[in-house]
PDB file of C-alpha atoms in Angstrom:
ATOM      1  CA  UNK A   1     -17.474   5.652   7.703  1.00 80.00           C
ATOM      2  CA  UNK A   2     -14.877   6.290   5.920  1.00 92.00           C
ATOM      3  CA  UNK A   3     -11.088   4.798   6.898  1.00 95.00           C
ATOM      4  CA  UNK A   4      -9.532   8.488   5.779  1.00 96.00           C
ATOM      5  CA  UNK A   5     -10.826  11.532   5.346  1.00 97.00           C
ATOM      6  CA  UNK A   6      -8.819  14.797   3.753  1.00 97.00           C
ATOM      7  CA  UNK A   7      -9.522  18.086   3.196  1.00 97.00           C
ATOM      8  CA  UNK A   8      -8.167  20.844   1.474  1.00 97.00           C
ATOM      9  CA  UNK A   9      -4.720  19.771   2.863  1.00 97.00           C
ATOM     10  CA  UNK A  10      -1.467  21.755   1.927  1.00 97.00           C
ATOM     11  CA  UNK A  11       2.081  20.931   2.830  1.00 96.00           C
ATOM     12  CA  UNK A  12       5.362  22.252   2.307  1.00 96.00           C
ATOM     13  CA  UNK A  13       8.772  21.135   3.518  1.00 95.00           C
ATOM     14  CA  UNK A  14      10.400  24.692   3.061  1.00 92.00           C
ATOM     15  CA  UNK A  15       7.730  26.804   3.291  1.00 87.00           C
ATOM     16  CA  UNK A  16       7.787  28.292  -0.164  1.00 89.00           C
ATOM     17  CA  UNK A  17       7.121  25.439  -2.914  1.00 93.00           C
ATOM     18  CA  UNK A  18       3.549  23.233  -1.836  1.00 95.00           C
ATOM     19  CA  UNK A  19       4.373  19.433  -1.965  1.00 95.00           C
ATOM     20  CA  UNK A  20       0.821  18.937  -1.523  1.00 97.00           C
ATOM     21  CA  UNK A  21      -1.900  21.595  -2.899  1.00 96.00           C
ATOM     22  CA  UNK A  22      -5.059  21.708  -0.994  1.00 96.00           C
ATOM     23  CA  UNK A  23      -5.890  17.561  -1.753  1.00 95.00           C
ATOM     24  CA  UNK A  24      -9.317  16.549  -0.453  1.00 96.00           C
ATOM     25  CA  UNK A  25      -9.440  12.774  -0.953  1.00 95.00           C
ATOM     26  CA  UNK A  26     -11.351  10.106   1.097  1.00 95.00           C
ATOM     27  CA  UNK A  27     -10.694   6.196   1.747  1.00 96.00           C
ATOM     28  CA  UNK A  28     -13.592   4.129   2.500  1.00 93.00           C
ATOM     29  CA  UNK A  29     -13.051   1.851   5.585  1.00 94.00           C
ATOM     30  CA  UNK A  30     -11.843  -1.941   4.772  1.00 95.00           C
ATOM     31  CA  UNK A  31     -10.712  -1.038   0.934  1.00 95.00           C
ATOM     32  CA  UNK A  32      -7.573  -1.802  -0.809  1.00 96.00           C
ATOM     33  CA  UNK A  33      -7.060   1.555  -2.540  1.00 96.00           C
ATOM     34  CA  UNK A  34      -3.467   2.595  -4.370  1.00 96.00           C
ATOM     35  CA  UNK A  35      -2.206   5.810  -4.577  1.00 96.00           C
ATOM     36  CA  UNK A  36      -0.122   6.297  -8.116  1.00 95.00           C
ATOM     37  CA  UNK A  37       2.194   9.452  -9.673  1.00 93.00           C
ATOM     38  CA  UNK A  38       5.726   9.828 -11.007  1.00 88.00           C
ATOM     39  CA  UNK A  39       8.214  10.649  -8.987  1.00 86.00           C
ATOM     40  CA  UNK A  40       7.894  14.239  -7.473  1.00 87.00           C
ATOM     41  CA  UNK A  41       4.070  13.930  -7.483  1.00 91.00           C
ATOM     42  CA  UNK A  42       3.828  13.873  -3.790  1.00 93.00           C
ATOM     43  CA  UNK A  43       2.311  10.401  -3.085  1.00 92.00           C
ATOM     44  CA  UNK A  44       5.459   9.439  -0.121  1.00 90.00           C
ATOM     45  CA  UNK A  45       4.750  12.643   1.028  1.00 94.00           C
ATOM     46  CA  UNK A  46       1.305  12.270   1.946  1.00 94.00           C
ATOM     47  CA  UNK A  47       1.665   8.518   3.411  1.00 92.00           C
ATOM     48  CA  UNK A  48       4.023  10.271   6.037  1.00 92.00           C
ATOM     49  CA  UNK A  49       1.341  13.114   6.482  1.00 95.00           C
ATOM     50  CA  UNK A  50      -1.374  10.343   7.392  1.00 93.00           C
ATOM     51  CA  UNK A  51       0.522   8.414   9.970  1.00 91.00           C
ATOM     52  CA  UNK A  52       1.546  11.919  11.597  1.00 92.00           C
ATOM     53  CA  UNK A  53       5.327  11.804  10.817  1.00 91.00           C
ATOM     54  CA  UNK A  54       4.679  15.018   8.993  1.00 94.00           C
ATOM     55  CA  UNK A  55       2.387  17.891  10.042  1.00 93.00           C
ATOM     56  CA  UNK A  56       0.791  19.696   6.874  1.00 94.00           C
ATOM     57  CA  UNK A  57       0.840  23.976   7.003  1.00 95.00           C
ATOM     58  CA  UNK A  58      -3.132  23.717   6.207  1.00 96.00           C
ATOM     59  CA  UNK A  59      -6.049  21.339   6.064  1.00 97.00           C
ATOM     60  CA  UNK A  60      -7.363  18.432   7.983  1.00 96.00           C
ATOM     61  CA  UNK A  61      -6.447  14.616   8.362  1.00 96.00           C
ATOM     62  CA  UNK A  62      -9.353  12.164   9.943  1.00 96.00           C
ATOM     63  CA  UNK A  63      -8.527   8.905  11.029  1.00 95.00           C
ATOM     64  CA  UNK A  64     -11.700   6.265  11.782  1.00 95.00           C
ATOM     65  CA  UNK A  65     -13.799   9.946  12.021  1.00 94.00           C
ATOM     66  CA  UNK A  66     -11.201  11.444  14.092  1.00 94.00           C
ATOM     67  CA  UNK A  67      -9.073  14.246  13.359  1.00 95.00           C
ATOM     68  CA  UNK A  68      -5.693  14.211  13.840  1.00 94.00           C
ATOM     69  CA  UNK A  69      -3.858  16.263  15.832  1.00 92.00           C
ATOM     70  CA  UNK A  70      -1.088  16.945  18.403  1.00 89.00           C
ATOM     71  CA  UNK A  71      -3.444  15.641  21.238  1.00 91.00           C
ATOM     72  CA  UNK A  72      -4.343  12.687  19.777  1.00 92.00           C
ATOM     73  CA  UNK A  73      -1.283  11.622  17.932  1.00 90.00           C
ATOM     74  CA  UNK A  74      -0.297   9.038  19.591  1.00 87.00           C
ATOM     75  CA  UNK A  75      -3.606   7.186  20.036  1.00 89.00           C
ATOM     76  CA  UNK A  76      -4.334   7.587  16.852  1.00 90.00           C
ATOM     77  CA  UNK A  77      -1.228   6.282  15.768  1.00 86.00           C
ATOM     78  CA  UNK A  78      -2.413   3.059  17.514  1.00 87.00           C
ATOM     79  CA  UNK A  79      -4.669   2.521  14.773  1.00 92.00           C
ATOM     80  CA  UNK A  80      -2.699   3.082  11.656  1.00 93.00           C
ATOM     81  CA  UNK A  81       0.827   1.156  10.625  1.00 90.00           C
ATOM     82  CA  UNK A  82       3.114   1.740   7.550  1.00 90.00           C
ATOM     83  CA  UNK A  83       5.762  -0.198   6.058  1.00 90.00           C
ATOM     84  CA  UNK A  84       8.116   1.408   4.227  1.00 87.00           C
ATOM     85  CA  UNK A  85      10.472   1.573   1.495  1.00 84.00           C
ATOM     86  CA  UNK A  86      13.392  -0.144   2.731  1.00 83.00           C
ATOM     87  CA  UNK A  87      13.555  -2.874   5.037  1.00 78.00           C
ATOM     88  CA  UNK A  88      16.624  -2.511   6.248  1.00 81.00           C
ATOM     89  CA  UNK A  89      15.694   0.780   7.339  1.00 79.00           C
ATOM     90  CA  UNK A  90      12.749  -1.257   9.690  1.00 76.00           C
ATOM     91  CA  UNK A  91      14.648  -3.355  11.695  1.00 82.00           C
ATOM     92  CA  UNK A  92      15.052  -2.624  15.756  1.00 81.00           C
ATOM     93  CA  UNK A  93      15.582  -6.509  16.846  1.00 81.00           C
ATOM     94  CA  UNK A  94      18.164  -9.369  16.681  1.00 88.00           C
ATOM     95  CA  UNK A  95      16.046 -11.867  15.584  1.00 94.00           C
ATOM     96  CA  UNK A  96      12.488 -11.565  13.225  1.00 94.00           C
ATOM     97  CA  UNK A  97      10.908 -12.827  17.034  1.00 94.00           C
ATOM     98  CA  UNK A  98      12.344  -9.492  18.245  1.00 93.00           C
ATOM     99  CA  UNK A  99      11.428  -7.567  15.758  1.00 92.00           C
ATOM    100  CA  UNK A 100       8.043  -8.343  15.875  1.00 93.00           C
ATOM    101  CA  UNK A 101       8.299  -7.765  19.497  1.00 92.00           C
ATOM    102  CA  UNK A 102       8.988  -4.433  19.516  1.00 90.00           C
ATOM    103  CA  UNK A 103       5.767  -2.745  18.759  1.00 88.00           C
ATOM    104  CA  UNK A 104       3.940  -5.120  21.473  1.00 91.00           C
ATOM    105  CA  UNK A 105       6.287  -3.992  23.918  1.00 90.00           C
ATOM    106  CA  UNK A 106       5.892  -0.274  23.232  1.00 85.00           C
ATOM    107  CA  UNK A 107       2.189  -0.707  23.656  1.00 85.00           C
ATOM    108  CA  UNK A 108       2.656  -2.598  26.759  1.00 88.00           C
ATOM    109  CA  UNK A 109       1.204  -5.878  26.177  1.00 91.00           C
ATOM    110  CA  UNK A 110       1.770  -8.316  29.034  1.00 92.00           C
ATOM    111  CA  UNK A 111       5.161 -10.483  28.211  1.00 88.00           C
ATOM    112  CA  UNK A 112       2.911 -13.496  28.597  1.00 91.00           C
ATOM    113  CA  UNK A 113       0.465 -12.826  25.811  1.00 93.00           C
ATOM    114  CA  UNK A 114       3.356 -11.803  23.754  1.00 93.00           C
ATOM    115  CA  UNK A 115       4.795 -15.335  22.451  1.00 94.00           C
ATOM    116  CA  UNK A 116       1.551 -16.114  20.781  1.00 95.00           C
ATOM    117  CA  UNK A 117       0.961 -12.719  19.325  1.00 95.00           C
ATOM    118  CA  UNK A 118       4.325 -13.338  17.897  1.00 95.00           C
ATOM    119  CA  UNK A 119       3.663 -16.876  16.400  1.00 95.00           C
ATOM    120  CA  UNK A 120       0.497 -15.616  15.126  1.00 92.00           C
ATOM    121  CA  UNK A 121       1.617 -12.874  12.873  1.00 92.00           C
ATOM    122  CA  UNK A 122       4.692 -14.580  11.501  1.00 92.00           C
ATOM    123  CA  UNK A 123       2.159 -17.475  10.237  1.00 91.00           C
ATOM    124  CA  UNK A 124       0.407 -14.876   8.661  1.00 88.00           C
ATOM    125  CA  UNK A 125       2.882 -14.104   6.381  1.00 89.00           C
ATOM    126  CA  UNK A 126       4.790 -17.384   6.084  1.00 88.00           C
ATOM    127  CA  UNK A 127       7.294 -16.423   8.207  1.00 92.00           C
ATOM    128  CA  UNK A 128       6.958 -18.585  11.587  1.00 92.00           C
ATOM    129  CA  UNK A 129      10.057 -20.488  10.638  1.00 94.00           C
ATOM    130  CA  UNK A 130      12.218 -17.793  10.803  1.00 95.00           C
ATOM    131  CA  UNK A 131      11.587 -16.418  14.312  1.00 95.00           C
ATOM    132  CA  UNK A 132      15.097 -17.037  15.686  1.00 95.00           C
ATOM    133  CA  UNK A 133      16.906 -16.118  12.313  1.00 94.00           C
ATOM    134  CA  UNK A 134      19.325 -12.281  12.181  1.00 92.00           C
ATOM    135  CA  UNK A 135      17.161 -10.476   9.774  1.00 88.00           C
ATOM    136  CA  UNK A 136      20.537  -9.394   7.814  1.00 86.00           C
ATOM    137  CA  UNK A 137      20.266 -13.202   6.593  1.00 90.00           C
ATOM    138  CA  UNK A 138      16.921 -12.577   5.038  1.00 92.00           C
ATOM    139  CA  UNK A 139      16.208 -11.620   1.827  1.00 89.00           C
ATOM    140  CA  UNK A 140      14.176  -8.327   0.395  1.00 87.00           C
ATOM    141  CA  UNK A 141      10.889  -9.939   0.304  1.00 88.00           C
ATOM    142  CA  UNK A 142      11.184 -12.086   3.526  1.00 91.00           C
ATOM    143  CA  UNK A 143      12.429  -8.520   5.349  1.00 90.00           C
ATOM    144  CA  UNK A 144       9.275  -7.000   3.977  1.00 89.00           C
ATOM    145  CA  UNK A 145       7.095  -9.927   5.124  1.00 89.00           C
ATOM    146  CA  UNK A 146       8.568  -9.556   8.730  1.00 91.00           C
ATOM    147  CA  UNK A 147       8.055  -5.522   8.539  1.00 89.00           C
ATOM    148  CA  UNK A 148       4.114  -6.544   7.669  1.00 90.00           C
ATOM    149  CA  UNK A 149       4.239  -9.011  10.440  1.00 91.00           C
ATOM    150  CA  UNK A 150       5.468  -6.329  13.224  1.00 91.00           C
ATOM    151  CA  UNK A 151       2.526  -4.118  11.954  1.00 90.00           C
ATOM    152  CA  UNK A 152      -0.390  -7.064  12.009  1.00 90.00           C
ATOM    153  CA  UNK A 153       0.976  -8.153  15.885  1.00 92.00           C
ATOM    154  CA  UNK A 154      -0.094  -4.735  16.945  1.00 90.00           C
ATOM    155  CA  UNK A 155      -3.112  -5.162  15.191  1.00 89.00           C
ATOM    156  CA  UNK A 156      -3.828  -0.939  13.765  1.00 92.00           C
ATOM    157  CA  UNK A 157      -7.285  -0.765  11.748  1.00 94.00           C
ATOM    158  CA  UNK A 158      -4.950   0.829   8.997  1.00 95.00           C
ATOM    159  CA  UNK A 159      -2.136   0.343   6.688  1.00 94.00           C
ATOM    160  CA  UNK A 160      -0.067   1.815   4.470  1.00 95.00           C
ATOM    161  CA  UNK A 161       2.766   0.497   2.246  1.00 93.00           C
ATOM    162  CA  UNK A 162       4.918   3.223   0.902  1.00 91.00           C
ATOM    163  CA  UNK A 163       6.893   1.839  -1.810  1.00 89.00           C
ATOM    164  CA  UNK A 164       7.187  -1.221  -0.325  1.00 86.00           C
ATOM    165  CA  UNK A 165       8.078  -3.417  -3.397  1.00 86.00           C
ATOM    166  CA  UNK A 166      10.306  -0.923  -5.208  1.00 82.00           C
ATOM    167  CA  UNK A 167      13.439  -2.330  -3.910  1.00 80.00           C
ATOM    168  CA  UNK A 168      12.517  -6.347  -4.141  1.00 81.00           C
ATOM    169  CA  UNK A 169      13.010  -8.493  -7.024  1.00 83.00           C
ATOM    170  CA  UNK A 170      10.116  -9.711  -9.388  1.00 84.00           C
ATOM    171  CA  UNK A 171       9.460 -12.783  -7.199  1.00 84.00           C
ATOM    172  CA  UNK A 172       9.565 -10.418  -4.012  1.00 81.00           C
ATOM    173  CA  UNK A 173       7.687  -8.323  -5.577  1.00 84.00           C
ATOM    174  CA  UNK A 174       4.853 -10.814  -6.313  1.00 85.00           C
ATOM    175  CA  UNK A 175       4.931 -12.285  -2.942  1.00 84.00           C
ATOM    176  CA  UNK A 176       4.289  -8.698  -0.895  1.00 84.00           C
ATOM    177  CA  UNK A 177       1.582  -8.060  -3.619  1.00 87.00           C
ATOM    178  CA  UNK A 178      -0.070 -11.159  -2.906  1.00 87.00           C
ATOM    179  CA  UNK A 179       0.303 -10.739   0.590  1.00 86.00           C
ATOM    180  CA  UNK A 180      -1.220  -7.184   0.395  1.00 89.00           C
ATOM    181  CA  UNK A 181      -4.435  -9.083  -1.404  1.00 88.00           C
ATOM    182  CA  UNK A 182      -4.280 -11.796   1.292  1.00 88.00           C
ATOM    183  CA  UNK A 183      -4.409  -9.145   4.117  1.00 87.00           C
ATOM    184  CA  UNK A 184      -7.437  -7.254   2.383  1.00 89.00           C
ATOM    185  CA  UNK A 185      -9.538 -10.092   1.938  1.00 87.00           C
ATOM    186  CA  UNK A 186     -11.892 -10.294   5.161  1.00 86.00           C
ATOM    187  CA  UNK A 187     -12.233  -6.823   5.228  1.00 88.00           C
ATOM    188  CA  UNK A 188     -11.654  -6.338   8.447  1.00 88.00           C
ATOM    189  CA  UNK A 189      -8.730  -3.440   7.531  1.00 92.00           C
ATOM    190  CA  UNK A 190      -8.278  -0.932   5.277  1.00 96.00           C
ATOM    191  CA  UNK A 191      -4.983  -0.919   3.015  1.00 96.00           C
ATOM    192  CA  UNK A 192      -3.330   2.173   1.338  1.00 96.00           C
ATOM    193  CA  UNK A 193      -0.231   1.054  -0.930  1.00 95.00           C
ATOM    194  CA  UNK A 194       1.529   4.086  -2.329  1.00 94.00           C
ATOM    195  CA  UNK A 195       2.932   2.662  -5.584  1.00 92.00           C
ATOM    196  CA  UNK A 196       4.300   2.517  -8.867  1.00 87.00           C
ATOM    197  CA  UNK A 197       3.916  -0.762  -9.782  1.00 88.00           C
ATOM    198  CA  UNK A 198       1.164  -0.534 -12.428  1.00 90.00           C
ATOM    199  CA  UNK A 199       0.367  -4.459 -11.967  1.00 89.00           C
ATOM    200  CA  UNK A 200      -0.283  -3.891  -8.393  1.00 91.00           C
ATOM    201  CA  UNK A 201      -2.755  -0.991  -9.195  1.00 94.00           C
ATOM    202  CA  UNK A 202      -4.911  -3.302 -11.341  1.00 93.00           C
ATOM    203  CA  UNK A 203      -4.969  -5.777  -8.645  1.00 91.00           C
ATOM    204  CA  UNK A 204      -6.498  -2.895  -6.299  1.00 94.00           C
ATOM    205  CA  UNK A 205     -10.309  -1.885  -5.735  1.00 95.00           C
ATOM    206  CA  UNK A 206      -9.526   2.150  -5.898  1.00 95.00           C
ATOM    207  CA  UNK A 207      -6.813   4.352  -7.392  1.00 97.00           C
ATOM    208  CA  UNK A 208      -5.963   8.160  -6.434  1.00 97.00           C
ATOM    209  CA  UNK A 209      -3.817   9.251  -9.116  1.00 97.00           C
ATOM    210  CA  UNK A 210      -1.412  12.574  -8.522  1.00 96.00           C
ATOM    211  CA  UNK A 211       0.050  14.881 -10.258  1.00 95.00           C
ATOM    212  CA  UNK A 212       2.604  17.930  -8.839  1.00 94.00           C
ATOM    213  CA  UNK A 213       0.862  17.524  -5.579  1.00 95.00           C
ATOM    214  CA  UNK A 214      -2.931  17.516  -6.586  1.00 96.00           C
ATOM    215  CA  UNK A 215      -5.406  14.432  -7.147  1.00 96.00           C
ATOM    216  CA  UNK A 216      -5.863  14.363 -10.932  1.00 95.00           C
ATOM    217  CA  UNK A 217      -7.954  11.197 -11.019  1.00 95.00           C
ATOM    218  CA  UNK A 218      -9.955   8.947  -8.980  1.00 95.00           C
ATOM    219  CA  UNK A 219     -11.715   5.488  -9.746  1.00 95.00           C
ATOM    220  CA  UNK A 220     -11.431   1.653 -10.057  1.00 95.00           C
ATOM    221  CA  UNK A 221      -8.480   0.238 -12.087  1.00 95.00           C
ATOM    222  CA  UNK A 222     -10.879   0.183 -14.741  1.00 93.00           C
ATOM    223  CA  UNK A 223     -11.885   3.719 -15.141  1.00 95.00           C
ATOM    224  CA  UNK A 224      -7.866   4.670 -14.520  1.00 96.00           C
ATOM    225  CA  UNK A 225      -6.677   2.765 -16.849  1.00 95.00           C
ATOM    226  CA  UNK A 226      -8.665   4.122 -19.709  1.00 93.00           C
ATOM    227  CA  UNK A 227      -7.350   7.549 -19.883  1.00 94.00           C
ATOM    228  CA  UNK A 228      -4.226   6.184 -21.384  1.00 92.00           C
ATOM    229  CA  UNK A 229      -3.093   9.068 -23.149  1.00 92.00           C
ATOM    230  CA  UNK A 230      -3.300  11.215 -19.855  1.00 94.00           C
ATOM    231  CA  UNK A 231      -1.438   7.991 -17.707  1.00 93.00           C
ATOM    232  CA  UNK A 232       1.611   8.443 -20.213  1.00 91.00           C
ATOM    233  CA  UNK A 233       2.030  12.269 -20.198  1.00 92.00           C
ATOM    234  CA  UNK A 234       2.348  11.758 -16.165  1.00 92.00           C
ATOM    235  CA  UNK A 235       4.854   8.629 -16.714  1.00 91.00           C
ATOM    236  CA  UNK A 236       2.988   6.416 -15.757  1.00 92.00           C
ATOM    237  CA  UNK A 237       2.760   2.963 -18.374  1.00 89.00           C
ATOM    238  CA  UNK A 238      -0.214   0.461 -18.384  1.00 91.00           C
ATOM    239  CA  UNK A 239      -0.434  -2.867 -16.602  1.00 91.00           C
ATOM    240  CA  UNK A 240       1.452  -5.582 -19.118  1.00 89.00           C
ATOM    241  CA  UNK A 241      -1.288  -7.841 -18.722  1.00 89.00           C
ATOM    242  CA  UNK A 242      -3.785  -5.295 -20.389  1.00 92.00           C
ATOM    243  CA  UNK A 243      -1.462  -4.121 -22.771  1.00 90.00           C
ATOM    244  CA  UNK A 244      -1.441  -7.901 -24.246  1.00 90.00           C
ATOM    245  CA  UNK A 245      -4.980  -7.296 -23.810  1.00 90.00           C
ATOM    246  CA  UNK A 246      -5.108  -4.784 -25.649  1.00 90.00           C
ATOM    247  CA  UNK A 247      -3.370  -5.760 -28.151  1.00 90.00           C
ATOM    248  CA  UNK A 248      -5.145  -9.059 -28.653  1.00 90.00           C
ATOM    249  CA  UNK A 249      -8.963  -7.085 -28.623  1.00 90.00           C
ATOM    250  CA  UNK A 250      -7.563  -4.900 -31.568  1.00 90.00           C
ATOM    251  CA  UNK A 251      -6.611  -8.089 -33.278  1.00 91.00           C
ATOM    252  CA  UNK A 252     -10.523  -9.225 -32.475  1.00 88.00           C
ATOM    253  CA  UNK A 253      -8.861 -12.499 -30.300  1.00 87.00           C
ATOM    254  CA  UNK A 254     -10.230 -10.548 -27.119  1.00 88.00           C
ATOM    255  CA  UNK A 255     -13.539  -8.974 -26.742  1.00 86.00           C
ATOM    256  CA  UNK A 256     -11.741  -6.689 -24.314  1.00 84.00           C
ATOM    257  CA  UNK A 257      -8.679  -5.485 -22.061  1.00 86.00           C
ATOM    258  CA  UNK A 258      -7.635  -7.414 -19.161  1.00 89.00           C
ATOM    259  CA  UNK A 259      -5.779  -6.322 -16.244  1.00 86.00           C
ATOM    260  CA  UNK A 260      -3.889  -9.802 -15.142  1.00 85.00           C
ATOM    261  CA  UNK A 261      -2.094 -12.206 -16.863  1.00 85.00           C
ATOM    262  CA  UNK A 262      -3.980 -15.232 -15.174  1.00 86.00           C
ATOM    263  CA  UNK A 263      -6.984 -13.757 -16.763  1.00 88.00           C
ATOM    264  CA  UNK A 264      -5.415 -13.110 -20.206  1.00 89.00           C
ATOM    265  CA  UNK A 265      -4.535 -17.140 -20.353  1.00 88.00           C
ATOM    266  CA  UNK A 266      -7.487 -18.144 -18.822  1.00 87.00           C
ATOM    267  CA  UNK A 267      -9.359 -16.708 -21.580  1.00 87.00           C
ATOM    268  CA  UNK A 268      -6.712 -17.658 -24.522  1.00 87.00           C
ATOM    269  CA  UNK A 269      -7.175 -21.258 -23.096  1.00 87.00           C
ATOM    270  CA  UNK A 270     -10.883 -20.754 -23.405  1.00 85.00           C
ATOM    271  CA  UNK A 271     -11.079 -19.811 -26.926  1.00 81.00           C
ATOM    272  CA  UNK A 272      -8.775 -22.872 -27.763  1.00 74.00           C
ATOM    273  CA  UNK A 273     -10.565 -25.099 -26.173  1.00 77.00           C
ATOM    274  CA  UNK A 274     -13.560 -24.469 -28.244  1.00 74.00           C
ATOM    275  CA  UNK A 275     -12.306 -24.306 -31.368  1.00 65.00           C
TER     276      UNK A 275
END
C-alpha cells in the first residue's frame, strides 16, 4: 500500500493561475522520498495540500488508502505530521517539555503516560537534556530537533519536512539530515522532505522533481541526477559530492559518480592504499 496516493490534483490560491496542474504522484509506505523544484515550482504548496491545510479545486489526496476529505480530516490528520520551515514559527510551549506536550494533550493522552512519551522522543533526537530549557535559547538545529520530537511523541505513520533545513547553518543542516536518515531507518514510517538541498536528495531512496506545478521527473537519486542538463535549466545544481565525482571519473581516478563525500574518500583512500 502505498503511504500517498494523488491523482490528477489541481490547486489554485486565486482561482485563475494553477499552482498545481493535475499531479498524479504516489509514495510507497515506509520510504524516504524528496520532493525537489526551484522556487515557484509548487513543492510547499503541495506539502500543505497533503496534511489538509490546503484544499485543492480538483483531484484526490489518499492517506494509508484513505481519501481525504472534510469528514475525515481530522483523523486523518492523526496519522500524518509536518515540520516546517521555521522553527520559531513551531513553538506553543515554555519549555522544549511543553512543547512536546502539546500535541499529546490535544489528542488526549492521559497526563500520566505523558512524562515518558516526553522523555522518549527528546532521546530520540538528542534532545532529553534540554526539557526544561526556553526554546528562544536554542539554536536553529536544536529548535528543529524539538519540532521533530513534538511530531514522533504523537507518533503519525507520516512525515513531512517542508524546508526544514533552509534556514539552519551547515552543521544544522547536517544534523536534521542525519536525523531524517535516522528516523527512516526501521521502516516503520514513511518520510516526505520537500527540499532544495541537493545533498539531501542523494541521501534519499526516491525523488519527485517539479516544474511550474507538474511532476517532470521521477526516480532514485541515481536516475535524477543524470539528466543534468535538464536539472540546470530548472535551477537546480548537482550534489558536490558527485560533482567531485564527476570530475575525478573524467580524469579516469573514478570509475564513476558518487553521490556523498564519505564515499568519494572512501574510495580515494582505496586507490592509495593499493598503489
Amino acid at each position: 500500500m502505498d503511504a500517498i496516493e494523488v491523482n490528477n490534483l489541481t490547486f489554485s490560491y486565486d482561482s485563475e493561475t494553477d499552482v498545481l496542474k493535475d499531479i498524479s504522484l504516489r509514495i510507497p509506505k515506509g520510504s524516504y522520498t524528496t520532493i525537489i523544484g526551484h522556487n515557484g515550482s509548487g513543492k510547499s504548496t503541495i506539502a500543505k495540500v497533503l496534511i489538509g491545510l490546503l484544499e485543492p479545486q480538483a483531484g484526490t489526496v489518499k492517506i494509508l488508502g484513505r481519501e481525504l476529505n472534510e469528514e475525515n480530516l481530522y483523523d486523518l490528520r492523526s496519522h500524518i505530521g509536518i515540520v516546517f520551515q521555521n522553527p520559531d514559527n513551531q513553538f506553543i510551549g515554555s519549555t522544549v517539555a511543553d512543547d512536546i506536550a502539546f500535541g499529546l494533550e490535544n489528542r488526549q493522552v492521559p497526563q500520566e503516560d505523558m512524562q515518558a512519551i516526553i522523555e522518549e522522543s527528546a532521546a530520540k533526537v538528542g534532545m532529553n537534556d534540554y526539557l526544561n530549557a526556553e526554546p528562544t535559547n536554542l539554536s536553529g538545529g536544536q529548535k528543529q530537533r524539538v519540532a521533530i520530537a513534538g511530531i514522533l511523541a504523537v507518533k503519525p505513520d507520516v512525515i513531512v519536512f517542508d524546508e526544514s533545513t533552509s534556514m539552519l547553518d551547515p552543521q544544522g543542516k547536517a544534523s536534521i539530515n542525519k536525523q531524517i536518515r535516522e528516523l527512516n531507518k526501521n521502516k516503520d514510517r514513511t518520510i516526505i522532505s520537500i527540499t532544495h538541498d541537493m545533498d539531501e536528495v542523494a541521501q534519499s531512496e526516491y525523488v519527485i522533481v517539479l516544474e511550474n506545478g507538474q511532476v517532470m521527473m521521477e526516480g532514485t537519486p541515481q536516475e535524477i541526477f543524470a539528466h543534468q542538463d535538464e536539472l540546470e535549466k530548472m535551477g537546480l545544481a548537482l550534489p558536490f559530492a558527485l560533482k567531485i565525482s564527476n570530475r575525478l571519473k573524467d580524469m579516469g581516478v573514478l570509475e564513476h559518480g558518487l553521490l556523498s563525500l564519505d564515499e568519494v574518500v572512501s574510495s580515494l583512500c582505496q586507490l592509495k592504499s593499493k598503489n
